[in-house]
């Protein structure tokens, strides 16, 4: 509400009293200025003209939207965004060769890199037009003592200042590096409601001005997992973004960086790109050298695979290969006891061989009423508690009814219907665990 509207409302209330004013307000809301902001905004979609998505970098950076770029420290995120800023400032083609719409201004907020010794040399190495690149360093803030001081920008407090700068310089690309460094101390970056409140205001600013707003994040310390959940802070951050990417080292070539999409809900996902950081002796820094062709067979998930993940998968695959060979040699099936015994002789633990069972294409079936469990190549079409089909040569009888939940092995999870009971102890026929 504007100040003059408030004053006019107060002039109406004072002569007649608050109760009378409220009665008049709700009896004639159309004629009362003070109710303007209380009316919900509803639009019938037949009145909305369809629009095409506008792009800064076609297929990668949508105009008027939030974009998130995630990556570990030292993987080249800031150098990459510096390269993009330089291309925007000069109107040079984008990394995939797509033509630019012409030179435009860029606004940088950098909490980790110095202007003189890092950002400017990188921009020069990338061929930027420095007259079109601006950096927001400090903003005026009125202190409790009435004195005005210059302080670092803070979000959401200084979003109006960002908007004014974007409009004044006709900025088309804003880079906030890193987002967490600019969030107000009262904003919990891990609380979804907090971050969505800030990002809603940033998204509104981007939409009204048409600028692309890139938010940089570090990856969390948790290894593996979906790329959508690996960025620092709340999932609401990537939820508010219309596009998101991850920057990481190629697992097979540590000098090669990969730029892969993790989210894009306004268009089809673009190809993965790769680049290398090349030393620029003239400016004493690194610059980006993009590969001319897209990367095939490389996704964001590939970049997050830790060496431990790869080692575990390799171990499982080797165990699965041994298990498949062993069962084949045994005519396609063998008792669980024999499998575990021979696996131990080959150097595989019970846990390793059980994890490898599915990968080997094997299943376990009950061998008769009093028999043990059999591991067989191929799926178990009738369930793990049914008798083994076509196993007449083994004298297999129809299976016993399924065991109750309380009759389940706490180690391997298999039913204990045919468990061996001795001296008060129960031995599982599958994993031979005793309780």
Short mmCIF file of C-alpha atoms in Angstrom, two decimals:
data_model
loop_
_atom_site.label_atom_id
_atom_site.label_comp_id
_atom_site.label_asym_id
_atom_site.label_seq_id
_atom_site.Cartn_x
_atom_site.Cartn_y
_atom_site.Cartn_z
CA UNK A 1 0.00 0.00 0.00
CA UNK A 2 1.29 3.44 -0.88
CA UNK A 3 1.79 6.06 1.83
CA UNK A 4 -0.88 8.32 0.37
CA UNK A 5 -3.38 5.45 0.36
CA UNK A 6 -2.66 4.75 4.02
CA UNK A 7 -3.09 8.41 4.95
CA UNK A 8 -6.40 8.58 3.07
CA UNK A 9 -7.62 5.48 4.89
CA UNK A 10 -6.70 6.96 8.27
CA UNK A 11 -8.57 10.18 7.45
CA UNK A 12 -11.72 8.14 6.79
CA UNK A 13 -11.40 6.05 9.94
CA UNK A 14 -10.72 8.79 12.48
CA UNK A 15 -14.06 10.71 12.16
CA UNK A 16 -16.30 7.62 12.26
CA UNK A 17 -14.31 5.17 14.39
CA UNK A 18 -12.74 1.83 13.57
CA UNK A 19 -15.90 -0.31 13.91
CA UNK A 20 -17.91 1.88 11.54
CA UNK A 21 -15.00 1.98 9.09
CA UNK A 22 -14.76 -1.82 9.02
CA UNK A 23 -18.50 -2.13 8.48
CA UNK A 24 -18.31 0.29 5.57
CA UNK A 25 -15.26 -1.53 4.23
CA UNK A 26 -16.98 -4.91 3.94
CA UNK A 27 -20.34 -3.51 2.83
CA UNK A 28 -18.78 -1.71 -0.13
CA UNK A 29 -15.33 -3.24 -0.87
CA UNK A 30 -15.33 -2.05 -4.48
CA UNK A 31 -15.36 1.57 -3.40
CA UNK A 32 -12.71 1.28 -0.68
CA UNK A 33 -9.08 1.74 -1.71
CA UNK A 34 -7.82 -0.01 1.42
CA UNK A 35 -9.18 -3.37 0.22
CA UNK A 36 -7.30 -3.39 -3.10
CA UNK A 37 -4.57 -5.72 -1.84
CA UNK A 38 -7.05 -8.06 -0.15
CA UNK A 39 -8.65 -9.13 -3.45
CA UNK A 40 -7.26 -12.45 -4.77
CA UNK A 41 -5.75 -12.40 -8.25
CA UNK A 42 -7.38 -14.95 -10.56
CA UNK A 43 -6.95 -15.29 -14.31
CA UNK A 44 -8.96 -17.47 -16.66
CA UNK A 45 -6.44 -19.34 -18.77
CA UNK A 46 -8.34 -18.67 -21.98
CA UNK A 47 -7.27 -15.05 -21.48
CA UNK A 48 -3.58 -15.98 -21.28
CA UNK A 49 -1.64 -15.83 -24.54
CA UNK A 50 0.83 -18.75 -24.92
CA UNK A 51 4.49 -17.75 -25.03
CA UNK A 52 7.62 -19.51 -26.17
CA UNK A 53 10.52 -19.89 -23.78
CA UNK A 54 13.13 -17.20 -24.34
CA UNK A 55 16.79 -18.18 -24.15
CA UNK A 56 20.06 -16.49 -23.35
CA UNK A 57 21.96 -19.62 -24.41
CA UNK A 58 19.47 -21.72 -26.42
CA UNK A 59 18.83 -25.07 -24.80
CA UNK A 60 20.94 -24.33 -21.73
CA UNK A 61 20.30 -20.93 -20.10
CA UNK A 62 16.67 -19.75 -20.24
CA UNK A 63 16.06 -16.00 -20.08
CA UNK A 64 14.07 -14.70 -17.12
CA UNK A 65 14.63 -17.88 -15.09
CA UNK A 66 16.71 -19.26 -12.23
CA UNK A 67 19.54 -21.63 -13.16
CA UNK A 68 21.61 -23.66 -10.68
CA UNK A 69 25.16 -24.88 -11.34
CA UNK A 70 26.57 -27.37 -8.82
CA UNK A 71 30.08 -28.68 -8.43
CA UNK A 72 32.89 -29.43 -6.01
CA UNK A 73 35.42 -26.71 -5.17
CA UNK A 74 38.31 -26.49 -7.67
CA UNK A 75 36.36 -28.27 -10.42
CA UNK A 76 36.13 -25.09 -12.51
CA UNK A 77 32.63 -23.72 -11.83
CA UNK A 78 33.75 -20.09 -11.45
CA UNK A 79 36.06 -20.27 -14.45
CA UNK A 80 33.19 -21.71 -16.49
CA UNK A 81 30.77 -18.94 -15.48
CA UNK A 82 33.50 -16.37 -16.23
CA UNK A 83 33.72 -17.81 -19.74
CA UNK A 84 29.94 -17.56 -20.12
CA UNK A 85 30.01 -13.97 -18.84
CA UNK A 86 32.71 -13.08 -21.38
CA UNK A 87 30.69 -14.58 -24.24
CA UNK A 88 27.61 -12.67 -23.11
CA UNK A 89 29.55 -9.38 -22.94
CA UNK A 90 30.89 -9.69 -26.48
CA UNK A 91 28.04 -11.54 -28.17
CA UNK A 92 30.39 -14.41 -29.07
CA UNK A 93 28.92 -17.83 -29.98
CA UNK A 94 28.04 -20.08 -27.06
CA UNK A 95 30.17 -23.15 -26.22
CA UNK A 96 28.11 -25.46 -28.43
CA UNK A 97 28.46 -23.10 -31.39
CA UNK A 98 25.00 -21.56 -31.10
CA UNK A 99 24.91 -17.92 -32.19
CA UNK A 100 24.38 -15.26 -29.55
CA UNK A 101 21.69 -12.56 -29.70
CA UNK A 102 24.37 -9.92 -29.39
CA UNK A 103 26.47 -8.37 -26.62
CA UNK A 104 24.81 -7.66 -23.28
CA UNK A 105 25.80 -6.59 -19.78
CA UNK A 106 26.63 -8.99 -16.94
CA UNK A 107 26.35 -8.55 -13.17
CA UNK A 108 28.61 -10.60 -10.88
CA UNK A 109 28.33 -11.27 -7.15
CA UNK A 110 31.44 -13.17 -6.08
CA UNK A 111 32.05 -14.00 -2.44
CA UNK A 112 35.17 -16.13 -2.93
CA UNK A 113 37.32 -14.58 -5.67
CA UNK A 114 39.13 -11.23 -5.73
CA UNK A 115 38.37 -8.80 -8.55
CA UNK A 116 41.92 -7.73 -9.39
CA UNK A 117 43.83 -10.97 -9.03
CA UNK A 118 41.24 -13.51 -10.16
CA UNK A 119 38.03 -12.30 -11.83
CA UNK A 120 39.45 -9.61 -14.12
CA UNK A 121 42.37 -11.79 -15.35
CA UNK A 122 39.94 -14.62 -16.08
CA UNK A 123 37.62 -12.30 -17.98
CA UNK A 124 40.53 -10.90 -20.02
CA UNK A 125 41.75 -14.41 -20.80
CA UNK A 126 38.23 -15.27 -21.98
CA UNK A 127 38.12 -12.18 -24.22
CA UNK A 128 35.45 -10.27 -22.28
CA UNK A 129 34.38 -6.70 -22.88
CA UNK A 130 35.02 -5.36 -19.37
CA UNK A 131 32.88 -2.27 -20.00
CA UNK A 132 29.86 -4.58 -19.95
CA UNK A 133 30.74 -6.55 -16.81
CA UNK A 134 29.80 -5.18 -13.39
CA UNK A 135 30.46 -6.49 -9.88
CA UNK A 136 28.28 -5.71 -6.88
CA UNK A 137 30.58 -5.46 -3.86
CA UNK A 138 28.78 -3.55 -1.12
CA UNK A 139 25.45 -1.86 -0.44
CA UNK A 140 24.53 1.01 1.94
CA UNK A 141 22.92 -0.06 5.19
CA UNK A 142 21.44 2.15 7.90
CA UNK A 143 22.74 1.12 11.30
CA UNK A 144 20.97 1.25 14.66
CA UNK A 145 22.90 4.43 15.46
CA UNK A 146 21.52 6.15 12.38
CA UNK A 147 24.84 6.01 10.50
CA UNK A 148 25.01 4.64 6.96
CA UNK A 149 27.63 1.94 6.38
CA UNK A 150 28.65 -0.14 3.39
CA UNK A 151 28.07 -3.85 3.94
CA UNK A 152 28.19 -6.97 1.73
CA UNK A 153 24.96 -7.70 -0.20
CA UNK A 154 22.47 -9.94 1.54
CA UNK A 155 19.48 -11.89 0.28
CA UNK A 156 16.57 -11.32 0.33
CA UNK A 157 17.18 -7.83 1.77
CA UNK A 158 19.00 -6.46 -1.28
CA UNK A 159 16.94 -7.99 -4.07
CA UNK A 160 15.46 -4.51 -4.86
CA UNK A 161 19.03 -3.23 -5.36
CA UNK A 162 19.76 -6.15 -7.69
CA UNK A 163 16.63 -5.34 -9.66
CA UNK A 164 17.59 -1.68 -9.99
CA UNK A 165 21.08 -2.57 -11.24
CA UNK A 166 19.72 -5.09 -13.74
CA UNK A 167 17.29 -2.52 -15.14
CA UNK A 168 19.79 0.36 -15.14
CA UNK A 169 22.50 -1.57 -17.03
CA UNK A 170 20.10 -3.75 -19.05
CA UNK A 171 21.81 -6.82 -17.60
CA UNK A 172 20.99 -10.14 -19.23
CA UNK A 173 23.15 -12.44 -17.06
CA UNK A 174 23.49 -12.36 -13.27
CA UNK A 175 25.87 -14.79 -11.52
CA UNK A 176 25.74 -15.29 -7.74
CA UNK A 177 28.84 -17.22 -6.67
CA UNK A 178 28.17 -18.83 -4.24
CA UNK A 179 24.50 -18.61 -3.23
CA UNK A 180 25.00 -19.66 0.41
CA UNK A 181 27.43 -16.81 1.04
CA UNK A 182 24.74 -14.23 0.26
CA UNK A 183 21.81 -15.66 2.20
CA UNK A 184 20.78 -13.63 5.22
CA UNK A 185 21.83 -15.09 8.56
CA UNK A 186 18.18 -15.64 9.43
CA UNK A 187 17.68 -17.85 6.36
CA UNK A 188 18.28 -21.53 7.05
CA UNK A 189 19.64 -22.85 3.75
CA UNK A 190 18.58 -26.38 4.71
CA UNK A 191 15.00 -25.39 5.51
CA UNK A 192 12.80 -25.67 2.45
CA UNK A 193 10.38 -22.93 3.49
CA UNK A 194 13.21 -20.45 4.12
CA UNK A 195 15.01 -20.89 0.81
CA UNK A 196 11.83 -20.98 -1.25
CA UNK A 197 10.84 -17.61 0.20
CA UNK A 198 14.13 -16.10 -1.02
CA UNK A 199 14.14 -17.87 -4.38
CA UNK A 200 10.55 -16.86 -5.07
CA UNK A 201 11.63 -13.23 -4.89
CA UNK A 202 14.73 -13.87 -7.03
CA UNK A 203 12.63 -15.72 -9.61
CA UNK A 204 10.14 -12.84 -9.73
CA UNK A 205 12.99 -10.39 -10.27
CA UNK A 206 14.43 -12.53 -13.08
CA UNK A 207 11.03 -12.87 -14.75
CA UNK A 208 10.14 -9.18 -14.63
CA UNK A 209 13.56 -8.08 -15.91
CA UNK A 210 14.17 -10.93 -18.37
CA UNK A 211 17.66 -11.67 -17.03
CA UNK A 212 19.10 -15.14 -16.53
CA UNK A 213 20.05 -15.60 -12.88
CA UNK A 214 22.71 -18.26 -12.27
CA UNK A 215 23.16 -19.57 -8.73
CA UNK A 216 26.39 -21.41 -7.92
CA UNK A 217 26.48 -24.10 -5.21
CA UNK A 218 29.07 -26.49 -3.83
CA UNK A 219 28.20 -30.16 -3.65
CA UNK A 220 27.39 -31.70 -0.30
CA UNK A 221 29.87 -34.12 1.27
CA UNK A 222 27.60 -37.13 0.82
CA UNK A 223 28.93 -39.33 -1.96
CA UNK A 224 26.91 -40.86 -4.79
CA UNK A 225 23.14 -40.46 -4.91
CA UNK A 226 20.95 -38.56 -7.34
CA UNK A 227 22.44 -35.31 -8.69
CA UNK A 228 19.22 -33.54 -7.71
CA UNK A 229 20.02 -34.11 -4.03
CA UNK A 230 23.77 -33.48 -4.08
CA UNK A 231 23.81 -29.67 -4.12
CA UNK A 232 24.29 -27.89 -0.82
CA UNK A 233 21.24 -26.72 1.10
CA UNK A 234 17.57 -27.55 0.74
CA UNK A 235 16.07 -29.46 -2.19
CA UNK A 236 13.89 -26.35 -2.57
CA UNK A 237 16.82 -24.59 -4.27
CA UNK A 238 16.95 -26.89 -7.26
CA UNK A 239 13.16 -27.18 -7.07
CA UNK A 240 12.81 -23.44 -7.70
CA UNK A 241 15.29 -23.48 -10.60
CA UNK A 242 14.01 -24.09 -14.13
CA UNK A 243 17.38 -25.48 -15.24
CA UNK A 244 20.23 -27.08 -13.31
CA UNK A 245 23.65 -28.40 -14.26
CA UNK A 246 26.59 -30.09 -12.61
CA UNK A 247 30.26 -29.53 -13.27
CA UNK A 248 32.71 -32.31 -12.48
CA UNK A 249 35.84 -34.11 -13.55
CA UNK A 250 35.60 -36.93 -16.06
CA UNK A 251 36.07 -40.14 -14.00
CA UNK A 252 38.31 -41.49 -16.77
CA UNK A 253 40.27 -38.26 -17.40
CA UNK A 254 40.78 -36.01 -14.37
CA UNK A 255 42.00 -33.10 -16.53
CA UNK A 256 38.74 -33.06 -18.45
CA UNK A 257 35.73 -31.21 -17.01
CA UNK A 258 32.17 -32.17 -17.88
CA UNK A 259 29.11 -29.88 -17.95
CA UNK A 260 25.99 -32.04 -17.66
CA UNK A 261 22.31 -31.25 -17.11
CA UNK A 262 20.59 -32.42 -13.93
CA UNK A 263 17.23 -30.72 -14.49
CA UNK A 264 15.46 -28.91 -17.30
CA UNK A 265 11.67 -28.84 -17.12
CA UNK A 266 10.98 -26.28 -19.86
CA UNK A 267 12.62 -28.06 -22.81
CA UNK A 268 14.32 -31.31 -23.78
CA UNK A 269 17.60 -31.94 -22.01
CA UNK A 270 20.61 -30.64 -23.97
CA UNK A 271 23.74 -32.66 -24.75
CA UNK A 272 26.54 -32.96 -22.22
CA UNK A 273 29.56 -30.77 -23.00
CA UNK A 274 33.21 -31.02 -21.97
CA UNK A 275 36.06 -28.57 -21.54
CA UNK A 276 39.57 -28.28 -20.23
CA UNK A 277 41.27 -25.56 -18.20
CA UNK A 278 44.19 -24.20 -20.20
CA UNK A 279 46.92 -22.06 -18.69
CA UNK A 280 46.95 -18.48 -19.98
CA UNK A 281 50.47 -17.19 -19.36
CA UNK A 282 49.63 -13.67 -20.53
CA UNK A 283 47.11 -13.11 -17.74
CA UNK A 284 48.48 -15.60 -15.23
CA UNK A 285 45.32 -17.66 -14.88
CA UNK A 286 43.36 -20.51 -16.42
CA UNK A 287 40.84 -20.20 -19.22
CA UNK A 288 38.24 -22.58 -20.61
CA UNK A 289 38.78 -24.49 -23.84
CA UNK A 290 35.59 -26.25 -24.93
CA UNK A 291 35.53 -29.46 -26.93
CA UNK A 292 33.89 -29.07 -30.31
CA UNK A 293 31.65 -32.13 -30.04
CA UNK A 294 29.06 -33.11 -27.39
CA UNK A 295 29.93 -35.88 -24.97
CA UNK A 296 28.08 -39.15 -25.51
CA UNK A 297 27.43 -41.70 -22.79
CA UNK A 298 28.21 -39.27 -19.97
CA UNK A 299 25.51 -38.00 -17.60
CA UNK A 300 25.39 -36.17 -14.29
CA UNK A 301 25.08 -39.55 -12.56
CA UNK A 302 28.41 -40.64 -14.04
CA UNK A 303 30.16 -37.62 -12.54
CA UNK A 304 28.97 -38.48 -9.04
CA UNK A 305 30.12 -42.08 -8.99
CA UNK A 306 32.76 -42.32 -6.31
CA UNK A 307 35.72 -44.72 -6.58
CA UNK A 308 34.13 -46.72 -3.76
CA UNK A 309 30.93 -47.11 -5.80
CA UNK A 310 32.88 -48.29 -8.84
CA UNK A 311 34.97 -50.68 -6.73
CA UNK A 312 31.87 -52.17 -5.11
CA UNK A 313 30.17 -52.65 -8.49
CA UNK A 314 33.30 -54.26 -9.91
CA UNK A 315 33.52 -56.61 -6.95
CA UNK A 316 29.86 -57.53 -7.28
CA UNK A 317 30.20 -58.17 -11.00
CA UNK A 318 33.19 -60.45 -10.44
CA UNK A 319 31.29 -62.39 -7.76
CA UNK A 320 28.27 -62.63 -10.08
CA UNK A 321 30.46 -64.01 -12.87
CA UNK A 322 31.88 -66.66 -10.52
CA UNK A 323 28.39 -67.61 -9.29
CA UNK A 324 26.98 -67.92 -12.80
CA UNK A 325 29.91 -70.13 -13.86
CA UNK A 326 29.60 -72.31 -10.76
CA UNK A 327 25.86 -72.88 -11.15
CA UNK A 328 26.31 -73.62 -14.85
CA UNK A 329 28.93 -76.26 -13.99
CA UNK A 330 26.45 -77.78 -11.52
CA UNK A 331 23.79 -78.16 -14.18
CA UNK A 332 22.07 -74.84 -13.47
CA UNK A 333 21.45 -75.21 -9.73
CA UNK A 334 23.09 -76.10 -6.42
CA UNK A 335 22.14 -76.15 -2.78
CA UNK A 336 22.68 -72.93 -0.82
CA UNK A 337 25.05 -74.80 1.49
CA UNK A 338 27.21 -75.90 -1.45
CA UNK A 339 27.15 -72.40 -2.95
CA UNK A 340 28.38 -70.78 0.26
CA UNK A 341 31.01 -73.47 0.83
CA UNK A 342 32.46 -73.23 -2.69
CA UNK A 343 32.23 -69.43 -2.67
CA UNK A 344 34.31 -69.34 0.52
CA UNK A 345 36.92 -71.54 -1.13
CA UNK A 346 37.01 -69.10 -4.05
CA UNK A 347 37.53 -66.16 -1.69
CA UNK A 348 33.97 -64.75 -1.57
CA UNK A 349 32.14 -64.01 1.67
CA UNK A 350 28.50 -64.87 2.26
CA UNK A 351 27.48 -61.22 1.97
CA UNK A 352 29.37 -60.77 -1.30
CA UNK A 353 27.85 -63.83 -2.90
CA UNK A 354 24.32 -62.96 -1.73
CA UNK A 355 24.63 -59.46 -3.25
CA UNK A 356 25.82 -61.05 -6.48
CA UNK A 357 22.86 -63.43 -6.77
CA UNK A 358 20.55 -61.04 -8.62
CA UNK A 359 23.34 -59.75 -10.85
CA UNK A 360 24.11 -63.34 -11.83
CA UNK A 361 20.50 -63.93 -12.81
CA UNK A 362 20.01 -66.51 -10.08
CA UNK A 363 17.16 -67.13 -7.64
CA UNK A 364 16.62 -69.28 -4.57
CA UNK A 365 13.84 -71.90 -4.33
CA UNK A 366 12.70 -74.30 -1.62
CA UNK A 367 13.68 -77.92 -2.23
CA UNK A 368 10.85 -79.98 -0.85
CA UNK A 369 9.09 -80.23 2.49
CA UNK A 370 12.16 -81.14 4.53
CA UNK A 371 14.82 -80.06 2.07
CA UNK A 372 17.00 -76.99 2.07
CA UNK A 373 17.22 -74.10 -0.31
CA UNK A 374 18.48 -74.35 -3.87
CA UNK A 375 20.11 -71.57 -5.91
CA UNK A 376 19.14 -71.78 -9.55
CA UNK A 377 20.00 -69.80 -12.66
CA UNK A 378 16.96 -67.94 -13.99
CA UNK A 379 14.05 -66.21 -12.27
CA UNK A 380 11.82 -67.98 -9.77
CA UNK A 381 8.45 -67.62 -11.49
CA UNK A 382 6.46 -69.16 -8.66
CA UNK A 383 7.99 -67.38 -5.66
CA UNK A 384 10.80 -68.31 -3.35
CA UNK A 385 8.67 -70.61 -1.20
CA UNK A 386 7.43 -72.83 -4.05
CA UNK A 387 9.00 -76.12 -5.04
CA UNK A 388 11.70 -76.18 -7.71
CA UNK A 389 10.16 -76.93 -11.09
CA UNK A 390 11.55 -79.67 -13.29
CA UNK A 391 13.95 -80.93 -10.66
CA UNK A 392 12.78 -84.53 -10.65
CA UNK A 393 16.33 -85.83 -10.83
CA UNK A 394 16.86 -84.21 -7.43
CA UNK A 395 13.79 -85.83 -5.89
CA UNK A 396 12.12 -82.46 -5.18
CA UNK A 397 8.78 -82.65 -3.40
CA UNK A 398 6.04 -79.99 -3.28
CA UNK A 399 7.00 -77.18 -0.96
CA UNK A 400 5.71 -76.58 2.52
CA UNK A 401 3.50 -73.59 3.26
CA UNK A 402 5.27 -70.25 3.62
CA UNK A 403 6.75 -69.57 7.04
CA UNK A 404 5.19 -67.00 9.28
CA UNK A 405 6.93 -63.62 9.58
CA UNK A 406 8.21 -64.68 12.99
CA UNK A 407 9.86 -67.72 11.32
CA UNK A 408 12.19 -65.61 9.16
CA UNK A 409 15.97 -65.55 9.47
CA UNK A 410 17.13 -62.24 10.88
CA UNK A 411 20.38 -62.48 8.93
CA UNK A 412 19.39 -63.35 5.36
CA UNK A 413 15.62 -62.81 5.55
CA UNK A 414 14.75 -66.28 4.22
CA UNK A 415 11.95 -68.41 5.80
CA UNK A 416 12.97 -70.88 8.52
CA UNK A 417 10.38 -73.55 7.60
CA UNK A 418 13.08 -76.19 7.11
CA UNK A 419 15.50 -74.90 9.72
CA UNK A 420 17.58 -77.37 11.70
CA UNK A 421 16.83 -77.21 15.44
CA UNK A 422 19.44 -78.65 17.78
CA UNK A 423 19.97 -78.13 21.52
CA UNK A 424 17.49 -75.27 21.46
CA UNK A 425 19.27 -73.41 18.64
CA UNK A 426 17.87 -72.82 15.15
CA UNK A 427 20.18 -72.98 12.13
CA UNK A 428 19.05 -71.26 8.92
CA UNK A 429 19.28 -73.63 5.92
CA UNK A 430 20.16 -70.71 3.62
CA UNK A 431 22.93 -68.81 5.36
CA UNK A 432 23.57 -71.30 8.22
CA UNK A 433 23.27 -68.56 10.80
CA UNK A 434 22.44 -69.93 14.27
CA UNK A 435 20.27 -68.30 16.91
#
